[in-house]
Coordinates of C-alpha atoms in Angstrom, one line a residue:
D50 CA -49.9 21.2 -18.5
S51 CA -53.5 22.5 -18.3
L52 CA -54.1 26.1 -19.2
V53 CA -54.5 28.2 -16.1
E54 CA -56.1 31.6 -16.0
E55 CA -57.1 33.9 -13.1
K56 CA -60.7 34.7 -12.4
K57 CA -62.3 37.3 -10.1
L58 CA -63.9 35.5 -7.1
E59 CA -65.4 36.5 -3.8
Q60 CA -63.2 34.6 -1.3
W61 CA -62.3 34.5 2.4
F62 CA -59.0 35.9 3.9
L63 CA -57.2 35.9 7.2
K64 CA -55.9 39.4 8.1
I65 CA -52.3 38.3 8.6
T66 CA -51.2 41.9 7.6
D67 CA -52.3 43.1 11.0
Y68 CA -49.4 41.0 12.4
A69 CA -46.8 42.0 9.8
D70 CA -44.8 44.2 12.2
R71 CA -44.7 41.6 15.0
L72 CA -43.9 38.7 12.6
L73 CA -41.0 40.8 11.3
A74 CA -39.7 42.1 14.6
D75 CA -39.9 38.7 16.4
I76 CA -37.7 37.0 13.9
E77 CA -34.9 38.4 16.2
K78 CA -36.2 36.0 18.9
L79 CA -35.6 32.9 16.7
N80 CA -32.0 32.2 17.8
G81 CA -32.4 28.5 17.1
W82 CA -33.5 29.0 13.5
P83 CA -31.2 28.8 10.4
E84 CA -30.3 32.3 9.1
P85 CA -31.4 31.5 5.5
V86 CA -35.0 30.8 6.8
K87 CA -35.0 34.0 8.7
I88 CA -33.8 36.0 5.7
M89 CA -36.5 34.4 3.5
Q90 CA -39.2 35.4 6.1
R91 CA -37.9 39.0 6.3
N92 CA -38.0 39.2 2.5
W93 CA -41.5 37.7 2.3
I94 CA -42.9 40.2 4.8
G95 CA -40.9 42.9 3.0
K96 CA -41.3 46.0 5.1
S97 CA -40.4 49.2 3.4
K98 CA -40.8 52.8 4.3
G99 CA -41.8 55.1 1.4
L100 CA -44.1 57.8 0.1
E101 CA -47.7 57.5 -1.2
V102 CA -48.0 60.1 -3.9
D103 CA -51.1 61.3 -5.8
F104 CA -50.7 62.0 -9.5
K105 CA -53.6 64.0 -10.9
I106 CA -55.2 62.5 -14.0
K107 CA -55.4 64.9 -17.0
E108 CA -58.5 64.6 -19.1
A109 CA -57.4 63.6 -22.6
E110 CA -59.0 65.2 -25.6
A111 CA -62.8 64.8 -25.5
Q112 CA -62.9 61.8 -23.1
R113 CA -65.3 61.9 -20.3
W114 CA -64.2 62.1 -16.7
Y115 CA -64.0 58.4 -15.7
L116 CA -66.2 57.7 -12.8
G117 CA -64.8 60.7 -10.9
H118 CA -61.3 59.4 -10.6
K119 CA -59.2 62.5 -10.4
S120 CA -55.9 61.1 -9.3
L121 CA -53.7 58.0 -9.4
R122 CA -52.0 56.9 -6.2
V123 CA -48.5 55.3 -6.2
F124 CA -46.2 54.0 -3.5
T125 CA -42.5 54.6 -3.9
T126 CA -39.4 54.1 -1.8
R127 CA -37.5 56.5 -4.0
P128 CA -39.0 60.0 -3.7
D129 CA -35.6 61.3 -4.8
T130 CA -36.3 60.2 -8.3
I131 CA -39.7 61.8 -8.8
F132 CA -38.4 64.6 -11.1
G133 CA -37.2 61.8 -13.4
V134 CA -40.7 60.2 -13.9
T135 CA -41.4 60.0 -17.7
Y136 CA -44.4 57.6 -17.7
M137 CA -46.6 55.6 -15.3
V138 CA -47.6 52.0 -15.5
L139 CA -50.7 50.2 -14.2
A140 CA -51.0 46.5 -13.5
P141 CA -53.4 44.7 -16.0
E142 CA -55.8 43.9 -13.1
H143 CA -56.0 47.6 -12.0
P144 CA -59.7 48.6 -12.0
L145 CA -59.0 51.9 -13.8
V146 CA -57.4 50.2 -16.8
Q147 CA -60.7 49.4 -18.6
E148 CA -62.4 52.5 -17.3
F149 CA -59.8 54.7 -18.9
T150 CA -60.1 53.1 -22.3
R151 CA -63.8 52.3 -22.5
G152 CA -65.3 53.8 -25.6
T153 CA -62.0 55.1 -27.0
K154 CA -59.7 54.0 -29.8
Y155 CA -57.4 52.5 -27.1
E156 CA -60.0 50.1 -25.8
Q157 CA -59.4 47.3 -28.4
P158 CA -55.5 47.3 -28.1
V159 CA -55.8 47.3 -24.3
R160 CA -58.4 44.4 -24.3
A161 CA -56.1 42.4 -26.6
Y162 CA -53.1 43.0 -24.3
L163 CA -55.1 41.9 -21.2
E164 CA -56.2 38.7 -23.0
K165 CA -52.6 38.0 -24.0
V166 CA -51.1 38.3 -20.5
K167 CA -53.9 36.8 -18.3
H168 CA -52.5 33.3 -18.8
R169 CA -49.0 34.3 -17.4
T170 CA -48.3 33.0 -13.9
M171 CA -47.3 35.4 -11.1
H172 CA -43.8 33.9 -11.2
E173 CA -43.4 34.4 -14.9
R174 CA -44.5 38.0 -14.5
E175 CA -42.0 38.6 -11.6
E176 CA -39.2 37.0 -13.6
S177 CA -39.9 38.3 -17.1
A178 CA -38.1 41.2 -18.6
G179 CA -41.4 43.2 -18.6
K180 CA -40.9 44.9 -22.0
D181 CA -44.3 44.6 -23.5
G182 CA -47.2 46.9 -22.7
V183 CA -49.8 49.3 -24.2
F184 CA -50.7 53.0 -23.9
T185 CA -54.1 53.8 -22.3
G186 CA -54.5 57.2 -23.9
I187 CA -54.6 58.9 -20.5
Y188 CA -52.0 61.3 -19.1
A189 CA -51.2 62.1 -15.5
V190 CA -49.5 65.2 -14.1
N191 CA -46.3 64.9 -12.1
P192 CA -46.9 66.8 -8.8
A193 CA -43.2 67.7 -8.5
N194 CA -42.9 69.6 -11.8
G195 CA -46.3 69.7 -13.5
Q196 CA -45.2 67.7 -16.5
E197 CA -47.8 65.5 -18.3
I198 CA -46.8 61.8 -18.4
P199 CA -48.5 59.0 -20.3
I200 CA -50.1 56.1 -18.4
W201 CA -49.3 52.6 -19.8
V202 CA -50.4 49.2 -18.7
S203 CA -47.9 46.3 -18.4
D204 CA -47.8 43.0 -16.5
Y205 CA -44.4 43.7 -15.0
V206 CA -46.5 45.7 -12.4
L207 CA -48.4 43.5 -10.0
L208 CA -51.7 44.6 -8.4
E209 CA -50.7 42.8 -5.1
Y210 CA -47.7 45.1 -4.5
G211 CA -48.1 48.7 -3.5
T212 CA -51.1 50.2 -5.2
G213 CA -50.9 48.4 -8.5
A214 CA -49.5 51.5 -10.2
V215 CA -45.9 52.7 -10.4
M216 CA -44.2 56.0 -11.3
A217 CA -41.6 54.8 -13.9
V218 CA -38.1 56.3 -13.6
P219 CA -36.2 54.6 -16.4
A220 CA -32.9 56.3 -15.7
H221 CA -32.7 54.8 -12.2
D222 CA -34.7 51.5 -12.3
Q223 CA -33.5 48.7 -14.6
R224 CA -37.0 47.3 -15.5
D225 CA -38.3 50.8 -16.2
F226 CA -35.2 51.4 -18.3
E227 CA -35.8 48.2 -20.4
F228 CA -39.5 49.0 -20.9
A229 CA -38.7 52.6 -21.9
E230 CA -36.1 51.5 -24.5
F231 CA -38.4 48.9 -26.0
N232 CA -41.3 51.3 -26.3
D233 CA -39.2 54.4 -27.2
L234 CA -40.1 56.4 -24.1
P235 CA -38.0 59.2 -22.7
V236 CA -35.2 58.7 -20.1
K237 CA -34.5 61.6 -17.8
I238 CA -31.5 61.5 -15.5
V239 CA -31.9 63.1 -12.0
I240 CA -29.1 61.4 -10.1
R241 CA -25.5 61.4 -11.4
P242 CA -22.6 59.4 -10.0
R243 CA -20.4 61.3 -7.5
D244 CA -17.4 61.2 -9.8
F245 CA -19.2 62.5 -12.9
E246 CA -20.0 66.2 -13.3
S247 CA -22.3 66.4 -16.3
K248 CA -26.0 65.8 -15.9
F249 CA -26.3 64.5 -19.4
L250 CA -25.0 60.9 -19.3
S251 CA -25.3 58.3 -22.0
L252 CA -26.9 55.4 -20.2
K253 CA -26.6 51.8 -21.4
E254 CA -28.4 50.7 -18.2
A255 CA -30.2 52.2 -15.3
F256 CA -28.1 54.0 -12.5
P257 CA -29.9 52.9 -9.3
D258 CA -27.1 53.8 -6.9
E259 CA -26.4 56.7 -4.4
G260 CA -25.3 59.9 -6.2
I261 CA -25.8 63.6 -6.6
M262 CA -29.1 65.2 -7.6
V263 CA -29.4 67.0 -11.0
Q264 CA -32.4 68.4 -12.9
S265 CA -34.4 68.4 -9.7
V266 CA -34.8 72.2 -9.2
Q267 CA -34.1 73.3 -5.6
F268 CA -32.7 69.8 -4.7
D269 CA -29.8 69.9 -7.2
G270 CA -26.5 69.2 -5.5
Q271 CA -27.9 67.2 -2.6
T272 CA -27.0 63.6 -2.2
S273 CA -29.8 61.3 -3.3
S274 CA -30.2 60.0 0.3
E275 CA -30.6 63.5 1.6
A276 CA -33.0 64.4 -1.2
N277 CA -35.0 61.2 -0.6
Q278 CA -36.2 62.6 2.8
N279 CA -36.3 66.2 1.7
I280 CA -38.3 65.7 -1.5
G281 CA -40.7 63.5 0.4
D282 CA -41.2 66.1 3.2
W283 CA -41.7 68.8 0.5
L284 CA -44.4 66.7 -1.3
V285 CA -46.1 66.0 2.1
E286 CA -46.2 69.8 2.8
K287 CA -47.7 70.4 -0.7
G288 CA -50.6 68.0 0.3
V289 CA -50.0 65.6 -2.5
A290 CA -48.2 62.8 -0.5
R291 CA -47.9 61.1 2.8
W292 CA -45.2 58.9 4.4
K293 CA -46.2 55.3 4.7
T294 CA -44.8 51.9 5.8
N295 CA -45.7 49.2 3.3
F296 CA -45.4 45.5 3.4
R297 CA -44.9 43.0 0.6
L298 CA -47.0 40.5 2.7
R299 CA -50.6 40.2 1.7
D300 CA -53.6 38.9 3.6
W301 CA -53.9 35.1 3.6
L302 CA -56.4 33.8 1.0
I303 CA -57.8 30.6 2.5
S304 CA -60.6 29.8 0.0
R305 CA -60.1 26.8 -2.2
Q306 CA -62.4 25.4 -4.9
R307 CA -61.7 21.7 -4.1
Y308 CA -63.0 18.9 -2.1
W309 CA -60.2 18.2 0.4
G310 CA -59.8 20.7 3.3
A311 CA -62.1 21.8 6.0
P312 CA -65.4 23.4 4.9
I313 CA -65.6 27.1 5.6
P314 CA -68.2 27.4 8.4
I315 CA -70.3 30.2 6.9
V316 CA -73.9 30.3 5.6
Y317 CA -75.4 33.0 3.4
C318 CA -78.9 34.5 4.1
D319 CA -80.8 37.0 1.9
I320 CA -81.7 38.9 5.0
C321 CA -78.7 38.6 7.3
G322 CA -75.9 38.2 4.8
A323 CA -72.8 36.1 5.7
V324 CA -73.3 34.4 9.1
A325 CA -71.0 32.1 11.0
V326 CA -72.2 28.6 11.8
E327 CA -73.1 28.3 15.5
E328 CA -70.5 26.5 17.7
K329 CA -72.9 23.7 18.6
D330 CA -73.1 22.8 14.9
L331 CA -69.3 22.5 14.4
P332 CA -67.5 20.9 12.9
V333 CA -69.1 21.2 9.4
L334 CA -68.3 17.8 7.7
L335 CA -67.6 17.2 4.1
P336 CA -70.5 15.7 2.2
R337 CA -70.1 12.4 0.3
D338 CA -72.5 13.0 -2.6
V339 CA -70.2 15.2 -4.6
K340 CA -69.2 15.2 -8.3
F341 CA -65.6 15.8 -9.5
T342 CA -66.0 17.5 -12.9
G343 CA -62.6 19.1 -13.4
K344 CA -64.3 22.4 -14.5
G345 CA -62.8 24.5 -11.7
T346 CA -65.9 24.8 -9.5
S347 CA -66.0 23.3 -6.0
P348 CA -67.3 19.7 -5.8
L349 CA -69.3 20.8 -2.7
S350 CA -71.5 22.9 -5.0
Y351 CA -73.0 19.7 -6.5
S352 CA -74.3 18.5 -3.1
Q353 CA -77.8 20.0 -2.7
K354 CA -78.1 18.4 0.7
F355 CA -74.9 20.1 1.9
I356 CA -75.8 23.5 0.3
E357 CA -79.3 23.9 1.9
A358 CA -79.0 25.3 5.4
V359 CA -80.9 27.4 8.0
C360 CA -79.7 30.9 9.0
P361 CA -78.4 30.8 12.6
K362 CA -79.8 34.4 13.1
C363 CA -83.3 34.6 11.5
K364 CA -83.9 30.9 11.1
G365 CA -84.8 31.5 7.5
K366 CA -83.6 29.8 4.3
A367 CA -79.8 30.0 3.8
W368 CA -77.1 28.3 1.7
R369 CA -73.6 27.1 2.7
E370 CA -70.3 28.3 1.6
T371 CA -69.0 25.7 -0.9
D372 CA -65.3 26.6 -0.8
T373 CA -63.0 24.6 1.5
M374 CA -60.1 26.0 3.5
D375 CA -56.5 26.0 2.5
T376 CA -54.9 22.9 4.0
F377 CA -52.2 25.2 5.5
I378 CA -55.0 26.0 8.1
C379 CA -54.6 22.6 9.6
S380 CA -50.8 22.4 9.5
S381 CA -50.6 25.8 11.2
W382 CA -51.7 24.5 14.6
Y383 CA -51.5 20.7 14.5
Y384 CA -48.6 20.7 17.0
L385 CA -51.0 22.1 19.6
R386 CA -53.4 19.2 19.0
Y387 CA -50.6 16.8 19.8
C388 CA -50.5 18.3 23.3
D389 CA -54.1 17.1 23.9
S390 CA -55.1 14.8 21.1
K391 CA -57.9 12.9 22.9
N392 CA -59.8 16.1 23.8
S393 CA -63.4 16.0 22.3
K394 CA -64.6 19.3 23.7
A395 CA -61.9 21.7 22.5
P396 CA -58.9 21.8 20.2
F397 CA -56.6 21.6 23.2
D398 CA -56.5 22.2 26.9
R399 CA -54.7 25.5 27.8
E400 CA -52.7 24.0 30.7
K401 CA -51.6 21.0 28.7
A402 CA -50.5 23.2 25.8
N403 CA -48.6 25.5 28.1
A404 CA -46.8 22.6 29.7
W405 CA -45.5 21.5 26.3
M406 CA -45.2 24.6 24.2
P407 CA -43.2 25.9 22.5
V408 CA -41.9 23.0 20.5
D409 CA -38.3 22.4 21.5
Q410 CA -37.1 21.0 18.1
Y411 CA -38.9 21.3 14.8
I412 CA -37.8 19.6 11.6
G413 CA -39.0 20.3 8.1
G414 CA -37.9 21.0 4.6
I415 CA -36.5 24.4 3.5
E416 CA -39.5 24.5 1.1
H417 CA -41.7 25.3 4.1
A418 CA -39.4 28.3 5.1
I419 CA -42.0 30.9 4.2
L420 CA -45.7 29.8 4.1
H421 CA -46.1 27.0 6.6
L422 CA -43.6 28.4 9.2
L423 CA -44.9 31.9 8.8
Y424 CA -48.6 30.8 9.1
S425 CA -47.7 28.7 12.2
R426 CA -46.1 31.8 13.8
F427 CA -49.2 33.9 12.9
F428 CA -51.6 31.3 14.4
T429 CA -49.5 31.1 17.6
K430 CA -49.5 34.9 18.0
V431 CA -53.3 35.1 17.5
L432 CA -53.8 32.3 20.1
F433 CA -51.4 34.1 22.4
D434 CA -53.3 37.3 22.1
E435 CA -56.5 35.4 22.9
G436 CA -54.9 34.0 26.1
L437 CA -55.0 30.4 24.8
V438 CA -51.3 29.8 24.9
S439 CA -48.4 31.3 26.9
S440 CA -45.9 31.4 24.1
D441 CA -46.1 33.7 21.1
E442 CA -43.6 31.7 19.0
P443 CA -44.3 28.0 18.1
F444 CA -40.8 26.5 17.5
T445 CA -37.7 27.2 19.5
N446 CA -35.2 25.4 17.3
L447 CA -35.6 24.6 13.6
L448 CA -33.7 22.1 11.4
T449 CA -34.3 22.2 7.7
Q450 CA -33.3 18.9 6.0
G451 CA -31.9 18.8 2.5
M452 CA -33.2 17.0 -0.5
V453 CA -32.2 13.6 -1.9
V454 CA -30.5 14.0 -5.2
K455 CA -30.0 11.2 -7.8
D456 CA -27.9 11.7 -11.0
G457 CA -27.8 15.4 -10.4
A458 CA -31.6 15.9 -10.1
K459 CA -33.9 16.2 -7.0
M460 CA -35.4 12.8 -6.4
S461 CA -39.2 13.0 -7.0
K462 CA -42.1 10.9 -8.3
S463 CA -42.8 13.4 -11.0
K464 CA -39.2 13.0 -12.4
G465 CA -39.4 9.2 -12.2
N466 CA -36.0 8.9 -10.5
V467 CA -37.3 7.5 -7.2
V468 CA -35.4 4.6 -5.6
D469 CA -37.8 2.0 -4.2
P470 CA -36.9 1.4 -0.5
D471 CA -38.6 -2.0 -0.6
H472 CA -35.9 -3.3 -2.9
I473 CA -33.1 -2.0 -0.6
I474 CA -34.8 -3.4 2.5
E475 CA -35.4 -6.8 0.9
K476 CA -31.7 -7.0 -0.2
Y477 CA -29.9 -5.3 2.7
G478 CA -32.4 -4.7 5.5
A479 CA -33.9 -1.5 6.9
D480 CA -31.0 -0.7 9.1
T481 CA -28.6 -0.5 6.1
A482 CA -30.9 2.0 4.3
R483 CA -31.2 4.0 7.5
M484 CA -27.4 3.9 8.1
F485 CA -26.6 5.0 4.6
I486 CA -28.9 8.0 4.6
L487 CA -27.7 9.2 8.0
F488 CA -24.0 8.7 7.1
A489 CA -24.0 10.0 3.6
S490 CA -24.6 13.7 4.4
P491 CA -25.4 16.1 7.2
P492 CA -29.2 16.4 7.4
E493 CA -29.3 20.0 6.4
R494 CA -27.5 19.4 3.1
E495 CA -28.4 17.5 -0.1
L496 CA -27.9 13.8 0.0
E497 CA -26.4 12.3 -3.2
W498 CA -27.8 8.8 -3.7
S499 CA -25.1 6.2 -4.2
D500 CA -25.6 2.4 -4.6
T501 CA -21.9 1.9 -3.8
A502 CA -22.3 3.7 -0.5
I503 CA -25.2 1.4 0.4
E504 CA -22.8 -1.5 0.1
G505 CA -20.4 0.2 2.4
A506 CA -23.1 0.7 5.1
Y507 CA -24.1 -3.0 4.7
R508 CA -20.4 -4.1 5.2
F509 CA -20.1 -2.0 8.3
L510 CA -23.2 -3.5 9.9
N511 CA -22.0 -7.0 9.1
R512 CA -18.7 -6.2 10.7
I513 CA -20.5 -5.1 13.9
W514 CA -22.5 -8.4 13.8
R515 CA -19.2 -10.4 13.7
I516 CA -17.5 -8.3 16.4
I517 CA -20.3 -8.7 18.9
H518 CA -20.6 -12.5 18.3
D519 CA -16.8 -13.1 18.3
K520 CA -16.0 -10.9 21.3
S521 CA -18.9 -12.1 23.4
K522 CA -17.7 -15.7 22.8
Q523 CA -14.1 -14.7 23.7
Q524 CA -15.3 -13.0 26.9
T525 CA -17.3 -16.1 27.8
S526 CA -14.1 -18.2 27.3
R527 CA -12.4 -15.8 29.7
I528 CA -9.6 -14.9 27.3
K529 CA -7.6 -12.3 29.2
T530 CA -7.0 -8.9 27.6
H531 CA -3.6 -7.2 28.0
P532 CA -3.9 -4.3 30.5
N533 CA -2.5 -1.7 28.1
Q534 CA -4.9 -2.8 25.4
Q535 CA -7.8 -2.8 27.9
N536 CA -6.9 0.8 29.0
Q537 CA -6.7 1.9 25.4
T538 CA -10.1 0.4 24.6
T539 CA -11.7 1.9 27.6
K540 CA -10.2 5.3 26.8
K541 CA -11.5 5.1 23.2
L542 CA -14.9 4.0 24.4
H543 CA -15.3 7.0 26.7
Q544 CA -14.0 9.4 24.1
T545 CA -16.6 8.0 21.7
I546 CA -19.4 8.4 24.3
K547 CA -18.6 12.0 24.6
A548 CA -18.2 12.7 20.9
V549 CA -21.4 10.8 19.8
S550 CA -23.4 12.4 22.6
E551 CA -22.3 15.9 21.3
D552 CA -22.9 15.0 17.7
L553 CA -26.4 13.8 18.4
E554 CA -27.2 17.1 20.1
K555 CA -26.0 18.9 17.0
F556 CA -27.8 16.5 14.6
S557 CA -24.4 15.6 13.2
F558 CA -25.4 12.0 12.5
N559 CA -22.8 11.4 9.9
T560 CA -19.9 12.3 12.2
A561 CA -21.5 10.3 15.1
I562 CA -21.5 7.2 12.8
A563 CA -17.9 7.9 11.8
R564 CA -16.9 7.9 15.5
L565 CA -18.6 4.5 15.9
M566 CA -16.7 3.2 13.0
E567 CA -13.4 4.3 14.6
L568 CA -14.5 2.6 17.9
S569 CA -15.4 -0.6 16.0
N570 CA -11.8 -0.7 14.7
E571 CA -10.5 -0.5 18.2
L572 CA -12.9 -3.2 19.4
S573 CA -11.9 -5.6 16.6
K574 CA -8.3 -5.4 17.8
A575 CA -9.1 -6.5 21.3
D576 CA -8.7 -10.2 22.3
G577 CA -11.7 -10.1 24.5
L578 CA -14.2 -7.5 25.7
D579 CA -16.5 -7.4 28.7
H580 CA -20.3 -7.2 28.3
E581 CA -20.4 -3.6 29.6
T582 CA -18.2 -2.4 26.7
L583 CA -20.2 -4.3 24.1
N584 CA -23.5 -3.1 25.7
T585 CA -22.4 0.5 25.7
F586 CA -21.4 0.2 22.0
L587 CA -24.8 -1.2 21.1
I588 CA -26.7 1.5 22.9
M589 CA -24.8 4.1 20.9
L590 CA -25.4 2.2 17.7
S591 CA -29.2 1.8 18.4
P592 CA -30.4 5.3 17.2
F593 CA -28.8 4.5 13.8
A594 CA -29.4 0.8 13.4
P595 CA -32.2 -0.1 15.9
H596 CA -33.1 -3.5 14.6
I597 CA -29.6 -5.0 14.6
A598 CA -28.8 -3.3 17.9
E599 CA -31.9 -4.8 19.5
E600 CA -31.1 -8.3 18.1
L601 CA -27.5 -8.2 19.3
W602 CA -28.6 -6.7 22.7
H603 CA -30.6 -9.9 23.3
E604 CA -27.7 -12.1 21.9
L605 CA -25.7 -10.7 24.8
R606 CA -28.5 -12.1 27.1
N607 CA -29.8 -8.7 28.1
K608 CA -33.4 -8.3 29.3
D609 CA -35.9 -5.5 28.3
S610 CA -35.5 -3.6 25.1
I611 CA -32.3 -1.7 24.2
C612 CA -34.5 1.5 23.7
K613 CA -35.3 1.5 27.4
Q614 CA -31.7 1.8 28.5
K615 CA -30.1 5.0 29.8
W616 CA -27.7 6.8 27.5
P617 CA -24.1 6.1 28.7
K618 CA -22.0 8.8 30.4
F619 CA -18.3 9.3 29.9
D620 CA -15.7 9.5 32.6
P621 CA -13.9 12.9 32.2
V622 CA -10.6 11.3 33.5
L623 CA -10.7 8.7 30.8
I624 CA -11.2 11.0 27.8
V625 CA -7.8 12.8 28.4
E626 CA -5.2 11.7 25.8
D627 CA -1.9 10.4 27.2
E628 CA -0.2 10.7 23.8
L629 CA -0.7 13.0 20.8
E630 CA 0.0 12.3 17.1
I631 CA 1.2 15.6 15.5
P632 CA 1.7 16.0 11.7
V633 CA 5.0 17.7 10.8
Q634 CA 5.3 19.9 7.7
V635 CA 8.4 21.3 6.0
N636 CA 7.5 24.5 4.1
G637 CA 3.8 23.6 4.3
K638 CA 4.2 20.0 3.0
H639 CA 3.4 17.0 5.2
R640 CA 6.6 15.0 5.8
D641 CA 6.1 12.9 9.0
T642 CA 3.8 12.3 12.0
I643 CA 5.4 12.3 15.5
K644 CA 4.1 10.9 18.8
V645 CA 4.5 13.1 21.9
S646 CA 3.2 13.1 25.4
A647 CA -0.1 15.1 25.8
A648 CA 1.7 17.1 28.6
A649 CA 4.8 17.9 26.5
A650 CA 5.9 21.5 26.3
E651 CA 5.9 23.4 23.0
E652 CA 9.7 23.5 22.8
D653 CA 10.0 19.8 23.4
I654 CA 7.5 19.1 20.6
K655 CA 9.4 21.3 18.2
K656 CA 12.7 19.6 19.2
T657 CA 11.1 16.1 18.7
A658 CA 10.0 17.2 15.2
Q659 CA 13.5 18.3 14.2
E660 CA 15.0 15.1 15.5
S661 CA 12.7 12.9 13.3
E662 CA 14.8 10.9 10.9
K663 CA 12.4 11.6 8.1
I664 CA 12.4 15.4 8.8
K665 CA 16.2 15.5 9.0
K666 CA 16.4 14.5 5.4
F667 CA 14.5 17.6 4.4
I668 CA 16.1 20.2 6.7
S669 CA 19.7 19.0 6.6
G670 CA 22.0 21.8 5.3
S671 CA 19.2 24.4 5.2
E672 CA 18.6 27.4 7.4
I673 CA 15.5 27.1 9.6
V674 CA 13.7 30.5 9.4
K675 CA 11.0 29.7 12.0
I676 CA 9.0 26.8 13.5
I677 CA 5.3 27.2 13.7
Y678 CA 3.4 25.2 16.2
V679 CA -0.4 25.0 16.2
P680 CA -1.2 23.4 19.6
K681 CA -2.1 19.7 19.3
R682 CA -2.6 20.1 15.5
M683 CA 0.6 20.7 13.6
V684 CA 4.3 21.6 13.4
N685 CA 5.5 23.5 10.3
I686 CA 9.3 24.0 9.9
V687 CA 10.0 26.9 7.5
I688 CA 13.5 26.7 5.8
K689 CA 15.4 28.7 3.2

């Protein structure tokens, strides 16, 4: 809850904007990534084609010409609305704001407004209604029609986007409309709906949609999409504008005023300026004699021993950079270090990295969809361009796991709603906790914590324990199993091998566990089971409950660890069903379930359905309109 305010600092950036086009275009390569993540990255990069327009500044009253600034540049994706500009807005951080008002009667109100808004976060500014603002006393001239328009300052405009100045068109932009209404500024309509002839509409909100041009001189009558291109070209010909592609993405600020993080390997020299630390002196290590004051300055600045340095160029006196790097720097390439973690001479060996990369399967939270994953893609592309890796994308497939929710809120330490796993492990064992988490929800969705469901997972594992012990004893006693039952058990086993194998490939852990539960029901019915069947079941259980599976594996007198065993393979012949169970509906309501041969023809299945004693009661004396058969799924008899 500390008060936060922005300060102007000299800091270090990585020029990620040079890669904006490639980062955007190559999203199309990411076929194994979830679509929501790709959409978030596209939006974050935010490519937009538009027009950069110069609005000349009009000298107001007896004010001096401010530092030679004769025009104000704006970026717009809507040149078609330029005849509707009624005011302009600067971001509070725009360098011209204070220049415009210095020494004038507007200086004090502007200063007061800047003080008021400087504590608002970027998120608050983006989400706020953006109604408050203050006039600078300066006017600009609209290059389209020569009209003088007032220049305001408001924090609904951000310096980071575009040029930090906007041409406001309240009739066709909702935030501009709300600002104009609140500050009693004019609203001029230049686009009307296609089905409305008059150019004088009474607007209750902005009209941002496609329409027909009005009050736009020679462009009247054109569609707004046609005029968007034509007005832009006309302004370019006049020499007051230029077409430009803009990105929402900004260069990556890596400087941090904190202790943790890698020191930035730069020294400053009065003669040579900023100089990179020589490679032989890398890595620069964090000092231990630091002070943590909580005053917002880097703790490294309190270590005189760390600060004092020698300039690598002139060998004169120099001082170190005391900011540390954003920790995203480390997480942007750590996967490459895994390829060659023992290397003391380089981050990684090129051949080893190329043998492993790209990462086949990456797993992380959706909260990393933008920054971490975008920075990792950026790092990989830079390393690819330098010839250090052979892949220009780091992760082939991506799985984003959901959050754990308890009592309707995301589980987190800050909310105090965390469940202590030690208590669950002590009472139920680690496998129960693991089994519950994997069974409760698909990994990409939220998991609702439930104490009751934990009990259910515990009962299932205890049941497995009893089945293995009982059936292995029965097998040892050579109790014979009926051939039909043995065939049914074998068939179910191979069907489960196929289903669980496919579920694991898709990360459908909950359905894989459900298949094992179905198989356990079949195993419990058998009078005796051979060790091969029991062993196969345990191997399939082991990814979900490794401790119990390992223990039972040795109870069956197996040697080595269960985790060293090959994954079982199914027999294609044995997974084919001999018999099907088909639900039968009458007018869409379930009335019975019939058993038919898997090879039965459609007409025979329909006939069997009609001959069911339960079904006869519902269709007797009624006219059958039609019988719908969904192969292997359902029969629906429609009657009048």
